[in-house]
């Protein structure tokens, strides 16, 4: 999970670099096409079964995950890297809320307090964003966290249905790629050249390797420990933002990030 966190931080770095040449729709498309090109042939060589009786659940997971990626990439392009990544990591908070609303689960007093602290951290984190008139990017980042939480709800459902992890990831990449191609029919393509091909390749490579490392961590390790260590992505993204773009980290930002990280860890342990 530590390796996955480093790779996700580097993915954010590549997204921010490539955002000057490509739209979020294009970036997500290249990222998901890489996943299809890698997972599809590997599954075919292993003679894995692509057919599934749970296509509705896959479609729901894929659509919410695709929209979450779009909003997340938009936020990364327009906000400091640490802020955008932290907003995306509000997903456990939204997952807890959605579990109550959709699955009628009950929250403990500890989990309820964690949610309150987490959303207080969101307010602290978004204050400078709204003050800098970057409110749209802030809302997009928070929307990415909400949709990612919704997507994880579908992932839990697919796990209970017995769907293999590779199939869930593959159909997410496939549906997202189709969605991206449809959207690009109404948008202009930006040329790929020797200068900007490297950030694109970096997005696909780091995202795919990070997914594999994260899947391995959850498979062989303790789930709650892996979920807690996943928040190292916020730390690595903060360091990258400082060294690459001199992103400032005020006490208010640090306080908001700390509240979101702590509350997310507690919420994932409920």
PDB file of C-alpha atoms in Angstrom:
ATOM      1  CA  UNK A   1       0.000   0.000   0.000  1.00  0.00           C
ATOM      2  CA  UNK A   2       2.942   2.316   0.564  1.00  0.00           C
ATOM      3  CA  UNK A   3       4.071   1.600  -3.007  1.00  0.00           C
ATOM      4  CA  UNK A   4       0.522   2.229  -4.263  1.00  0.00           C
ATOM      5  CA  UNK A   5       0.403   5.538  -2.385  1.00  0.00           C
ATOM      6  CA  UNK A   6       3.667   6.703  -3.964  1.00  0.00           C
ATOM      7  CA  UNK A   7       2.393   5.710  -7.414  1.00  0.00           C
ATOM      8  CA  UNK A   8      -0.950   7.475  -6.945  1.00  0.00           C
ATOM      9  CA  UNK A   9       0.941  10.598  -5.886  1.00  0.00           C
ATOM     10  CA  UNK A  10       3.075  10.356  -9.030  1.00  0.00           C
ATOM     11  CA  UNK A  11      -0.079   9.863 -11.101  1.00  0.00           C
ATOM     12  CA  UNK A  12      -1.392  13.157  -9.750  1.00  0.00           C
ATOM     13  CA  UNK A  13       1.920  14.777 -10.700  1.00  0.00           C
ATOM     14  CA  UNK A  14       1.623  13.438 -14.262  1.00  0.00           C
ATOM     15  CA  UNK A  15      -2.016  14.564 -14.500  1.00  0.00           C
ATOM     16  CA  UNK A  16      -1.058  18.095 -13.468  1.00  0.00           C
ATOM     17  CA  UNK A  17       1.784  18.176 -16.006  1.00  0.00           C
ATOM     18  CA  UNK A  18      -0.406  16.863 -18.843  1.00  0.00           C
ATOM     19  CA  UNK A  19      -3.357  19.139 -18.006  1.00  0.00           C
ATOM     20  CA  UNK A  20      -1.676  22.025 -19.822  1.00  0.00           C
ATOM     21  CA  UNK A  21      -1.953  20.098 -23.116  1.00  0.00           C
ATOM     22  CA  UNK A  22      -5.040  17.912 -22.656  1.00  0.00           C
ATOM     23  CA  UNK A  23      -8.562  18.227 -21.290  1.00  0.00           C
ATOM     24  CA  UNK A  24      -9.696  16.109 -18.314  1.00  0.00           C
ATOM     25  CA  UNK A  25     -11.811  14.017 -20.706  1.00  0.00           C
ATOM     26  CA  UNK A  26      -8.730  13.183 -22.798  1.00  0.00           C
ATOM     27  CA  UNK A  27      -6.596  12.441 -19.734  1.00  0.00           C
ATOM     28  CA  UNK A  28      -9.143  10.021 -18.305  1.00  0.00           C
ATOM     29  CA  UNK A  29      -9.532   8.403 -21.728  1.00  0.00           C
ATOM     30  CA  UNK A  30      -5.798   7.775 -22.135  1.00  0.00           C
ATOM     31  CA  UNK A  31      -5.615   6.494 -18.555  1.00  0.00           C
ATOM     32  CA  UNK A  32      -8.456   3.979 -19.034  1.00  0.00           C
ATOM     33  CA  UNK A  33      -7.355   2.889 -22.528  1.00  0.00           C
ATOM     34  CA  UNK A  34      -4.041   1.905 -20.975  1.00  0.00           C
ATOM     35  CA  UNK A  35      -5.925  -0.294 -18.500  1.00  0.00           C
ATOM     36  CA  UNK A  36      -7.970  -1.959 -21.245  1.00  0.00           C
ATOM     37  CA  UNK A  37      -4.865  -2.578 -23.366  1.00  0.00           C
ATOM     38  CA  UNK A  38      -3.067  -4.178 -20.424  1.00  0.00           C
ATOM     39  CA  UNK A  39      -5.815  -6.173 -18.685  1.00  0.00           C
ATOM     40  CA  UNK A  40      -7.692  -7.372 -21.774  1.00  0.00           C
ATOM     41  CA  UNK A  41      -4.849  -9.324 -23.408  1.00  0.00           C
ATOM     42  CA  UNK A  42      -3.642 -10.661 -20.036  1.00  0.00           C
ATOM     43  CA  UNK A  43      -7.121 -12.012 -19.265  1.00  0.00           C
ATOM     44  CA  UNK A  44      -7.404 -13.495 -22.768  1.00  0.00           C
ATOM     45  CA  UNK A  45      -4.032 -15.272 -22.433  1.00  0.00           C
ATOM     46  CA  UNK A  46      -5.122 -16.719 -19.102  1.00  0.00           C
ATOM     47  CA  UNK A  47      -8.433 -17.737 -20.734  1.00  0.00           C
ATOM     48  CA  UNK A  48     -10.376 -15.847 -18.101  1.00  0.00           C
ATOM     49  CA  UNK A  49     -14.102 -15.513 -18.556  1.00  0.00           C
ATOM     50  CA  UNK A  50     -15.241 -12.029 -19.602  1.00  0.00           C
ATOM     51  CA  UNK A  51     -18.949 -12.810 -19.526  1.00  0.00           C
ATOM     52  CA  UNK A  52     -20.756 -11.842 -16.328  1.00  0.00           C
ATOM     53  CA  UNK A  53     -24.366 -12.115 -15.102  1.00  0.00           C
ATOM     54  CA  UNK A  54     -23.906  -8.971 -13.017  1.00  0.00           C
ATOM     55  CA  UNK A  55     -23.544  -6.423 -15.809  1.00  0.00           C
ATOM     56  CA  UNK A  56     -25.905  -3.928 -14.140  1.00  0.00           C
ATOM     57  CA  UNK A  57     -23.688  -3.774 -11.067  1.00  0.00           C
ATOM     58  CA  UNK A  58     -20.595  -3.392 -13.271  1.00  0.00           C
ATOM     59  CA  UNK A  59     -22.288  -0.608 -15.213  1.00  0.00           C
ATOM     60  CA  UNK A  60     -23.208   1.265 -12.041  1.00  0.00           C
ATOM     61  CA  UNK A  61     -19.693   0.955 -10.646  1.00  0.00           C
ATOM     62  CA  UNK A  62     -18.099   1.947 -13.939  1.00  0.00           C
ATOM     63  CA  UNK A  63     -20.246   5.025 -14.551  1.00  0.00           C
ATOM     64  CA  UNK A  64     -19.813   6.420 -11.040  1.00  0.00           C
ATOM     65  CA  UNK A  65     -16.097   5.642 -11.123  1.00  0.00           C
ATOM     66  CA  UNK A  66     -15.700   7.310 -14.519  1.00  0.00           C
ATOM     67  CA  UNK A  67     -17.449  10.488 -13.401  1.00  0.00           C
ATOM     68  CA  UNK A  68     -15.343  10.493 -10.229  1.00  0.00           C
ATOM     69  CA  UNK A  69     -12.161  10.317 -12.331  1.00  0.00           C
ATOM     70  CA  UNK A  70     -13.306  13.177 -14.558  1.00  0.00           C
ATOM     71  CA  UNK A  71     -14.010  15.434 -11.592  1.00  0.00           C
ATOM     72  CA  UNK A  72     -10.808  14.381  -9.831  1.00  0.00           C
ATOM     73  CA  UNK A  73      -8.627  15.133 -12.859  1.00  0.00           C
ATOM     74  CA  UNK A  74     -10.339  18.513 -13.272  1.00  0.00           C
ATOM     75  CA  UNK A  75      -9.635  19.333  -9.618  1.00  0.00           C
ATOM     76  CA  UNK A  76      -5.984  18.263  -9.920  1.00  0.00           C
ATOM     77  CA  UNK A  77      -5.567  20.530 -12.957  1.00  0.00           C
ATOM     78  CA  UNK A  78      -6.994  23.609 -11.191  1.00  0.00           C
ATOM     79  CA  UNK A  79      -6.081  23.185  -7.505  1.00  0.00           C
ATOM     80  CA  UNK A  80      -2.883  22.573  -5.535  1.00  0.00           C
ATOM     81  CA  UNK A  81      -2.129  18.872  -5.798  1.00  0.00           C
ATOM     82  CA  UNK A  82      -2.456  18.203  -2.054  1.00  0.00           C
ATOM     83  CA  UNK A  83      -5.860  19.912  -1.891  1.00  0.00           C
ATOM     84  CA  UNK A  84      -7.262  18.021  -4.880  1.00  0.00           C
ATOM     85  CA  UNK A  85      -5.997  14.651  -3.637  1.00  0.00           C
ATOM     86  CA  UNK A  86      -7.320  15.229  -0.120  1.00  0.00           C
ATOM     87  CA  UNK A  87     -10.773  16.160  -1.430  1.00  0.00           C
ATOM     88  CA  UNK A  88     -10.820  12.919  -3.403  1.00  0.00           C
ATOM     89  CA  UNK A  89      -9.983  11.053  -0.196  1.00  0.00           C
ATOM     90  CA  UNK A  90     -13.250  12.171   1.383  1.00  0.00           C
ATOM     91  CA  UNK A  91     -14.678   9.047  -0.306  1.00  0.00           C
ATOM     92  CA  UNK A  92     -14.703   6.957   2.932  1.00  0.00           C
ATOM     93  CA  UNK A  93     -16.813   9.659   4.591  1.00  0.00           C
ATOM     94  CA  UNK A  94     -19.329   9.616   1.754  1.00  0.00           C
ATOM     95  CA  UNK A  95     -19.220   5.812   1.666  1.00  0.00           C
ATOM     96  CA  UNK A  96     -20.235   5.765   5.333  1.00  0.00           C
ATOM     97  CA  UNK A  97     -23.131   8.156   4.662  1.00  0.00           C
ATOM     98  CA  UNK A  98     -24.256   6.216   1.589  1.00  0.00           C
ATOM     99  CA  UNK A  99     -24.102   2.955   3.539  1.00  0.00           C
ATOM    100  CA  UNK A 100     -26.589   4.427   6.017  1.00  0.00           C
ATOM    101  CA  UNK A 101     -28.878   5.814   3.310  1.00  0.00           C
ATOM    102  CA  UNK A 102     -28.736   2.960   0.781  1.00  0.00           C
ATOM    103  CA  UNK A 103     -27.992  -0.102   2.926  1.00  0.00           C
ATOM    104  CA  UNK A 104     -29.670   1.004   6.177  1.00  0.00           C
ATOM    105  CA  UNK A 105     -26.472   0.391   8.112  1.00  0.00           C
ATOM    106  CA  UNK A 106     -26.069   1.973  11.535  1.00  0.00           C
ATOM    107  CA  UNK A 107     -23.179   4.211  12.481  1.00  0.00           C
ATOM    108  CA  UNK A 108     -21.549   4.021  15.882  1.00  0.00           C
ATOM    109  CA  UNK A 109     -21.101   7.164  17.966  1.00  0.00           C
ATOM    110  CA  UNK A 110     -17.400   7.068  17.089  1.00  0.00           C
ATOM    111  CA  UNK A 111     -18.105   6.912  13.358  1.00  0.00           C
ATOM    112  CA  UNK A 112     -20.646   9.740  13.590  1.00  0.00           C
ATOM    113  CA  UNK A 113     -18.116  11.930  15.402  1.00  0.00           C
ATOM    114  CA  UNK A 114     -15.518  11.059  12.748  1.00  0.00           C
ATOM    115  CA  UNK A 115     -17.882  12.163   9.982  1.00  0.00           C
ATOM    116  CA  UNK A 116     -18.519  15.476  11.732  1.00  0.00           C
ATOM    117  CA  UNK A 117     -14.767  16.073  12.085  1.00  0.00           C
ATOM    118  CA  UNK A 118     -14.182  15.063   8.479  1.00  0.00           C
ATOM    119  CA  UNK A 119     -16.683  17.494   7.050  1.00  0.00           C
ATOM    120  CA  UNK A 120     -15.318  20.218   9.336  1.00  0.00           C
ATOM    121  CA  UNK A 121     -11.964  19.470   7.693  1.00  0.00           C
ATOM    122  CA  UNK A 122     -13.608  19.881   4.268  1.00  0.00           C
ATOM    123  CA  UNK A 123     -14.780  23.367   5.277  1.00  0.00           C
ATOM    124  CA  UNK A 124     -11.260  24.313   6.391  1.00  0.00           C
ATOM    125  CA  UNK A 125      -9.752  22.908   3.210  1.00  0.00           C
ATOM    126  CA  UNK A 126     -12.188  24.688   0.907  1.00  0.00           C
ATOM    127  CA  UNK A 127     -12.005  28.127   2.555  1.00  0.00           C
ATOM    128  CA  UNK A 128      -8.888  29.295   0.664  1.00  0.00           C
ATOM    129  CA  UNK A 129     -10.240  27.677  -2.511  1.00  0.00           C
ATOM    130  CA  UNK A 130     -13.424  29.732  -2.373  1.00  0.00           C
ATOM    131  CA  UNK A 131     -11.475  32.834  -1.323  1.00  0.00           C
ATOM    132  CA  UNK A 132      -9.258  32.429  -4.415  1.00  0.00           C
ATOM    133  CA  UNK A 133     -12.375  32.234  -6.626  1.00  0.00           C
ATOM    134  CA  UNK A 134     -11.588  28.606  -7.460  1.00  0.00           C
ATOM    135  CA  UNK A 135     -14.886  27.417  -6.057  1.00  0.00           C
ATOM    136  CA  UNK A 136     -15.778  25.350  -9.138  1.00  0.00           C
ATOM    137  CA  UNK A 137     -12.611  23.251  -8.865  1.00  0.00           C
ATOM    138  CA  UNK A 138     -13.251  22.817  -5.132  1.00  0.00           C
ATOM    139  CA  UNK A 139     -16.797  21.609  -5.751  1.00  0.00           C
ATOM    140  CA  UNK A 140     -15.515  19.285  -8.483  1.00  0.00           C
ATOM    141  CA  UNK A 141     -12.948  17.806  -6.090  1.00  0.00           C
ATOM    142  CA  UNK A 142     -15.575  17.237  -3.413  1.00  0.00           C
ATOM    143  CA  UNK A 143     -17.884  15.731  -6.040  1.00  0.00           C
ATOM    144  CA  UNK A 144     -15.075  13.337  -6.992  1.00  0.00           C
ATOM    145  CA  UNK A 145     -14.933  12.162  -3.380  1.00  0.00           C
ATOM    146  CA  UNK A 146     -18.699  11.645  -3.277  1.00  0.00           C
ATOM    147  CA  UNK A 147     -18.781   9.689  -6.550  1.00  0.00           C
ATOM    148  CA  UNK A 148     -15.745   7.619  -5.544  1.00  0.00           C
ATOM    149  CA  UNK A 149     -17.566   6.684  -2.343  1.00  0.00           C
ATOM    150  CA  UNK A 150     -20.589   5.693  -4.418  1.00  0.00           C
ATOM    151  CA  UNK A 151     -18.364   3.626  -6.725  1.00  0.00           C
ATOM    152  CA  UNK A 152     -16.881   1.806  -3.715  1.00  0.00           C
ATOM    153  CA  UNK A 153     -20.419   0.937  -2.651  1.00  0.00           C
ATOM    154  CA  UNK A 154     -20.826  -0.840  -6.003  1.00  0.00           C
ATOM    155  CA  UNK A 155     -17.414  -2.517  -5.566  1.00  0.00           C
ATOM    156  CA  UNK A 156     -18.578  -3.927  -2.228  1.00  0.00           C
ATOM    157  CA  UNK A 157     -21.712  -5.247  -3.925  1.00  0.00           C
ATOM    158  CA  UNK A 158     -19.668  -6.886  -6.697  1.00  0.00           C
ATOM    159  CA  UNK A 159     -17.415  -8.480  -4.100  1.00  0.00           C
ATOM    160  CA  UNK A 160     -20.428  -9.975  -2.325  1.00  0.00           C
ATOM    161  CA  UNK A 161     -21.645 -11.295  -5.669  1.00  0.00           C
ATOM    162  CA  UNK A 162     -18.343 -13.133  -6.107  1.00  0.00           C
ATOM    163  CA  UNK A 163     -17.013 -11.130  -9.054  1.00  0.00           C
ATOM    164  CA  UNK A 164     -13.227 -11.410  -9.488  1.00  0.00           C
ATOM    165  CA  UNK A 165     -11.282  -8.182  -8.956  1.00  0.00           C
ATOM    166  CA  UNK A 166      -9.710  -8.187 -12.438  1.00  0.00           C
ATOM    167  CA  UNK A 167     -13.152  -8.226 -14.071  1.00  0.00           C
ATOM    168  CA  UNK A 168     -14.339  -5.280 -11.977  1.00  0.00           C
ATOM    169  CA  UNK A 169     -11.252  -3.261 -12.920  1.00  0.00           C
ATOM    170  CA  UNK A 170     -11.423  -4.306 -16.580  1.00  0.00           C
ATOM    171  CA  UNK A 171     -15.074  -3.364 -17.078  1.00  0.00           C
ATOM    172  CA  UNK A 172     -14.482  -0.070 -15.297  1.00  0.00           C
ATOM    173  CA  UNK A 173     -11.669   0.710 -17.752  1.00  0.00           C
ATOM    174  CA  UNK A 174     -13.721  -0.498 -20.732  1.00  0.00           C
ATOM    175  CA  UNK A 175     -16.895   1.463 -19.908  1.00  0.00           C
ATOM    176  CA  UNK A 176     -14.830   4.550 -19.067  1.00  0.00           C
ATOM    177  CA  UNK A 177     -12.978   4.294 -22.390  1.00  0.00           C
ATOM    178  CA  UNK A 178     -16.238   4.005 -24.320  1.00  0.00           C
ATOM    179  CA  UNK A 179     -17.642   6.967 -22.407  1.00  0.00           C
ATOM    180  CA  UNK A 180     -14.519   8.970 -23.132  1.00  0.00           C
ATOM    181  CA  UNK A 181     -14.678   8.202 -26.851  1.00  0.00           C
ATOM    182  CA  UNK A 182     -18.339   9.277 -26.945  1.00  0.00           C
ATOM    183  CA  UNK A 183     -17.549  12.568 -25.193  1.00  0.00           C
ATOM    184  CA  UNK A 184     -14.549  13.195 -27.448  1.00  0.00           C
ATOM    185  CA  UNK A 185     -16.882  12.980 -30.465  1.00  0.00           C
ATOM    186  CA  UNK A 186     -18.128  16.408 -29.310  1.00  0.00           C
ATOM    187  CA  UNK A 187     -14.722  17.825 -28.356  1.00  0.00           C
ATOM    188  CA  UNK A 188     -11.460  18.581 -30.099  1.00  0.00           C
ATOM    189  CA  UNK A 189      -8.516  16.195 -29.844  1.00  0.00           C
ATOM    190  CA  UNK A 190      -5.184  17.680 -28.841  1.00  0.00           C
ATOM    191  CA  UNK A 191      -2.127  16.304 -30.649  1.00  0.00           C
ATOM    192  CA  UNK A 192       0.254  13.937 -28.905  1.00  0.00           C
ATOM    193  CA  UNK A 193       3.898  14.782 -29.500  1.00  0.00           C
ATOM    194  CA  UNK A 194       7.334  13.922 -28.174  1.00  0.00           C
ATOM    195  CA  UNK A 195       6.955  16.506 -25.412  1.00  0.00           C
ATOM    196  CA  UNK A 196       3.599  15.564 -23.928  1.00  0.00           C
ATOM    197  CA  UNK A 197       3.545  11.807 -24.533  1.00  0.00           C
ATOM    198  CA  UNK A 198       5.601  11.156 -21.390  1.00  0.00           C
ATOM    199  CA  UNK A 199       3.065  12.541 -18.888  1.00  0.00           C
ATOM    200  CA  UNK A 200       0.334  10.541 -20.682  1.00  0.00           C
ATOM    201  CA  UNK A 201       2.385   7.345 -20.452  1.00  0.00           C
ATOM    202  CA  UNK A 202       3.133   8.181 -16.833  1.00  0.00           C
ATOM    203  CA  UNK A 203      -0.570   8.486 -16.004  1.00  0.00           C
ATOM    204  CA  UNK A 204      -1.375   5.092 -17.507  1.00  0.00           C
ATOM    205  CA  UNK A 205       1.643   3.304 -16.055  1.00  0.00           C
ATOM    206  CA  UNK A 206       1.465   4.706 -12.513  1.00  0.00           C
ATOM    207  CA  UNK A 207      -2.323   4.283 -12.301  1.00  0.00           C
ATOM    208  CA  UNK A 208      -2.193   0.655 -13.466  1.00  0.00           C
ATOM    209  CA  UNK A 209       0.730  -0.307 -11.223  1.00  0.00           C
ATOM    210  CA  UNK A 210      -0.888   1.491  -8.288  1.00  0.00           C
ATOM    211  CA  UNK A 211      -4.124  -0.444  -8.817  1.00  0.00           C
ATOM    212  CA  UNK A 212      -2.190  -3.722  -8.877  1.00  0.00           C
ATOM    213  CA  UNK A 213      -0.226  -2.823  -5.733  1.00  0.00           C
ATOM    214  CA  UNK A 214      -3.385  -1.703  -3.919  1.00  0.00           C
ATOM    215  CA  UNK A 215      -5.245  -4.888  -4.911  1.00  0.00           C
ATOM    216  CA  UNK A 216      -2.312  -6.961  -3.653  1.00  0.00           C
ATOM    217  CA  UNK A 217      -2.261  -5.057  -0.369  1.00  0.00           C
ATOM    218  CA  UNK A 218      -5.947  -5.687   0.299  1.00  0.00           C
ATOM    219  CA  UNK A 219      -5.626  -9.327  -0.762  1.00  0.00           C
ATOM    220  CA  UNK A 220      -2.683 -10.403   1.404  1.00  0.00           C
ATOM    221  CA  UNK A 221      -2.701  -7.793   4.180  1.00  0.00           C
ATOM    222  CA  UNK A 222      -5.019  -6.590   6.902  1.00  0.00           C
ATOM    223  CA  UNK A 223      -7.841  -4.573   5.362  1.00  0.00           C
ATOM    224  CA  UNK A 224      -7.986  -1.819   7.993  1.00  0.00           C
ATOM    225  CA  UNK A 225      -4.211  -1.359   8.009  1.00  0.00           C
ATOM    226  CA  UNK A 226      -4.198  -1.123   4.202  1.00  0.00           C
ATOM    227  CA  UNK A 227      -7.048   1.417   4.273  1.00  0.00           C
ATOM    228  CA  UNK A 228      -5.173   3.533   6.819  1.00  0.00           C
ATOM    229  CA  UNK A 229      -1.894   3.415   4.886  1.00  0.00           C
ATOM    230  CA  UNK A 230      -3.709   4.504   1.706  1.00  0.00           C
ATOM    231  CA  UNK A 231      -3.821   8.028   3.160  1.00  0.00           C
ATOM    232  CA  UNK A 232      -0.068   8.262   2.653  1.00  0.00           C
ATOM    233  CA  UNK A 233      -1.078   9.396  -0.848  1.00  0.00           C
ATOM    234  CA  UNK A 234      -2.057  12.727   0.729  1.00  0.00           C
ATOM    235  CA  UNK A 235       1.404  13.022   2.317  1.00  0.00           C
ATOM    236  CA  UNK A 236       3.291  12.122  -0.865  1.00  0.00           C
ATOM    237  CA  UNK A 237       1.097  14.452  -2.955  1.00  0.00           C
ATOM    238  CA  UNK A 238       1.784  17.292  -0.527  1.00  0.00           C
ATOM    239  CA  UNK A 239       5.538  16.735  -0.816  1.00  0.00           C
ATOM    240  CA  UNK A 240       5.335  16.581  -4.615  1.00  0.00           C
ATOM    241  CA  UNK A 241       3.317  19.801  -4.699  1.00  0.00           C
ATOM    242  CA  UNK A 242       5.866  21.583  -2.484  1.00  0.00           C
ATOM    243  CA  UNK A 243       8.924  20.493  -4.464  1.00  0.00           C
ATOM    244  CA  UNK A 244       7.415  20.733  -7.974  1.00  0.00           C
ATOM    245  CA  UNK A 245       5.271  23.893  -7.719  1.00  0.00           C
ATOM    246  CA  UNK A 246       6.075  25.454  -4.323  1.00  0.00           C
ATOM    247  CA  UNK A 247       2.466  24.905  -3.238  1.00  0.00           C
ATOM    248  CA  UNK A 248       1.910  26.678   0.091  1.00  0.00           C
ATOM    249  CA  UNK A 249       0.537  24.685   3.037  1.00  0.00           C
ATOM    250  CA  UNK A 250      -0.998  27.084   5.542  1.00  0.00           C
ATOM    251  CA  UNK A 251      -1.983  25.993   9.078  1.00  0.00           C
ATOM    252  CA  UNK A 252      -5.637  26.005   7.982  1.00  0.00           C
ATOM    253  CA  UNK A 253      -4.922  23.704   5.046  1.00  0.00           C
ATOM    254  CA  UNK A 254      -2.836  21.367   7.182  1.00  0.00           C
ATOM    255  CA  UNK A 255      -5.552  21.309   9.832  1.00  0.00           C
ATOM    256  CA  UNK A 256      -8.247  20.506   7.274  1.00  0.00           C
ATOM    257  CA  UNK A 257      -6.146  17.765   5.690  1.00  0.00           C
ATOM    258  CA  UNK A 258      -5.396  16.232   9.101  1.00  0.00           C
ATOM    259  CA  UNK A 259      -9.081  16.178  10.063  1.00  0.00           C
ATOM    260  CA  UNK A 260     -10.069  14.517   6.775  1.00  0.00           C
ATOM    261  CA  UNK A 261      -7.305  11.902   7.017  1.00  0.00           C
ATOM    262  CA  UNK A 262      -8.038  10.995  10.650  1.00  0.00           C
ATOM    263  CA  UNK A 263     -11.804  10.914  10.137  1.00  0.00           C
ATOM    264  CA  UNK A 264     -11.415   8.828   6.967  1.00  0.00           C
ATOM    265  CA  UNK A 265      -9.320   6.258   8.819  1.00  0.00           C
ATOM    266  CA  UNK A 266     -11.875   6.082  11.639  1.00  0.00           C
ATOM    267  CA  UNK A 267     -14.800   5.893   9.203  1.00  0.00           C
ATOM    268  CA  UNK A 268     -13.159   3.012   7.303  1.00  0.00           C
ATOM    269  CA  UNK A 269     -12.856   1.097  10.607  1.00  0.00           C
ATOM    270  CA  UNK A 270     -16.536   1.357  11.514  1.00  0.00           C
TER     271      UNK A 270
END
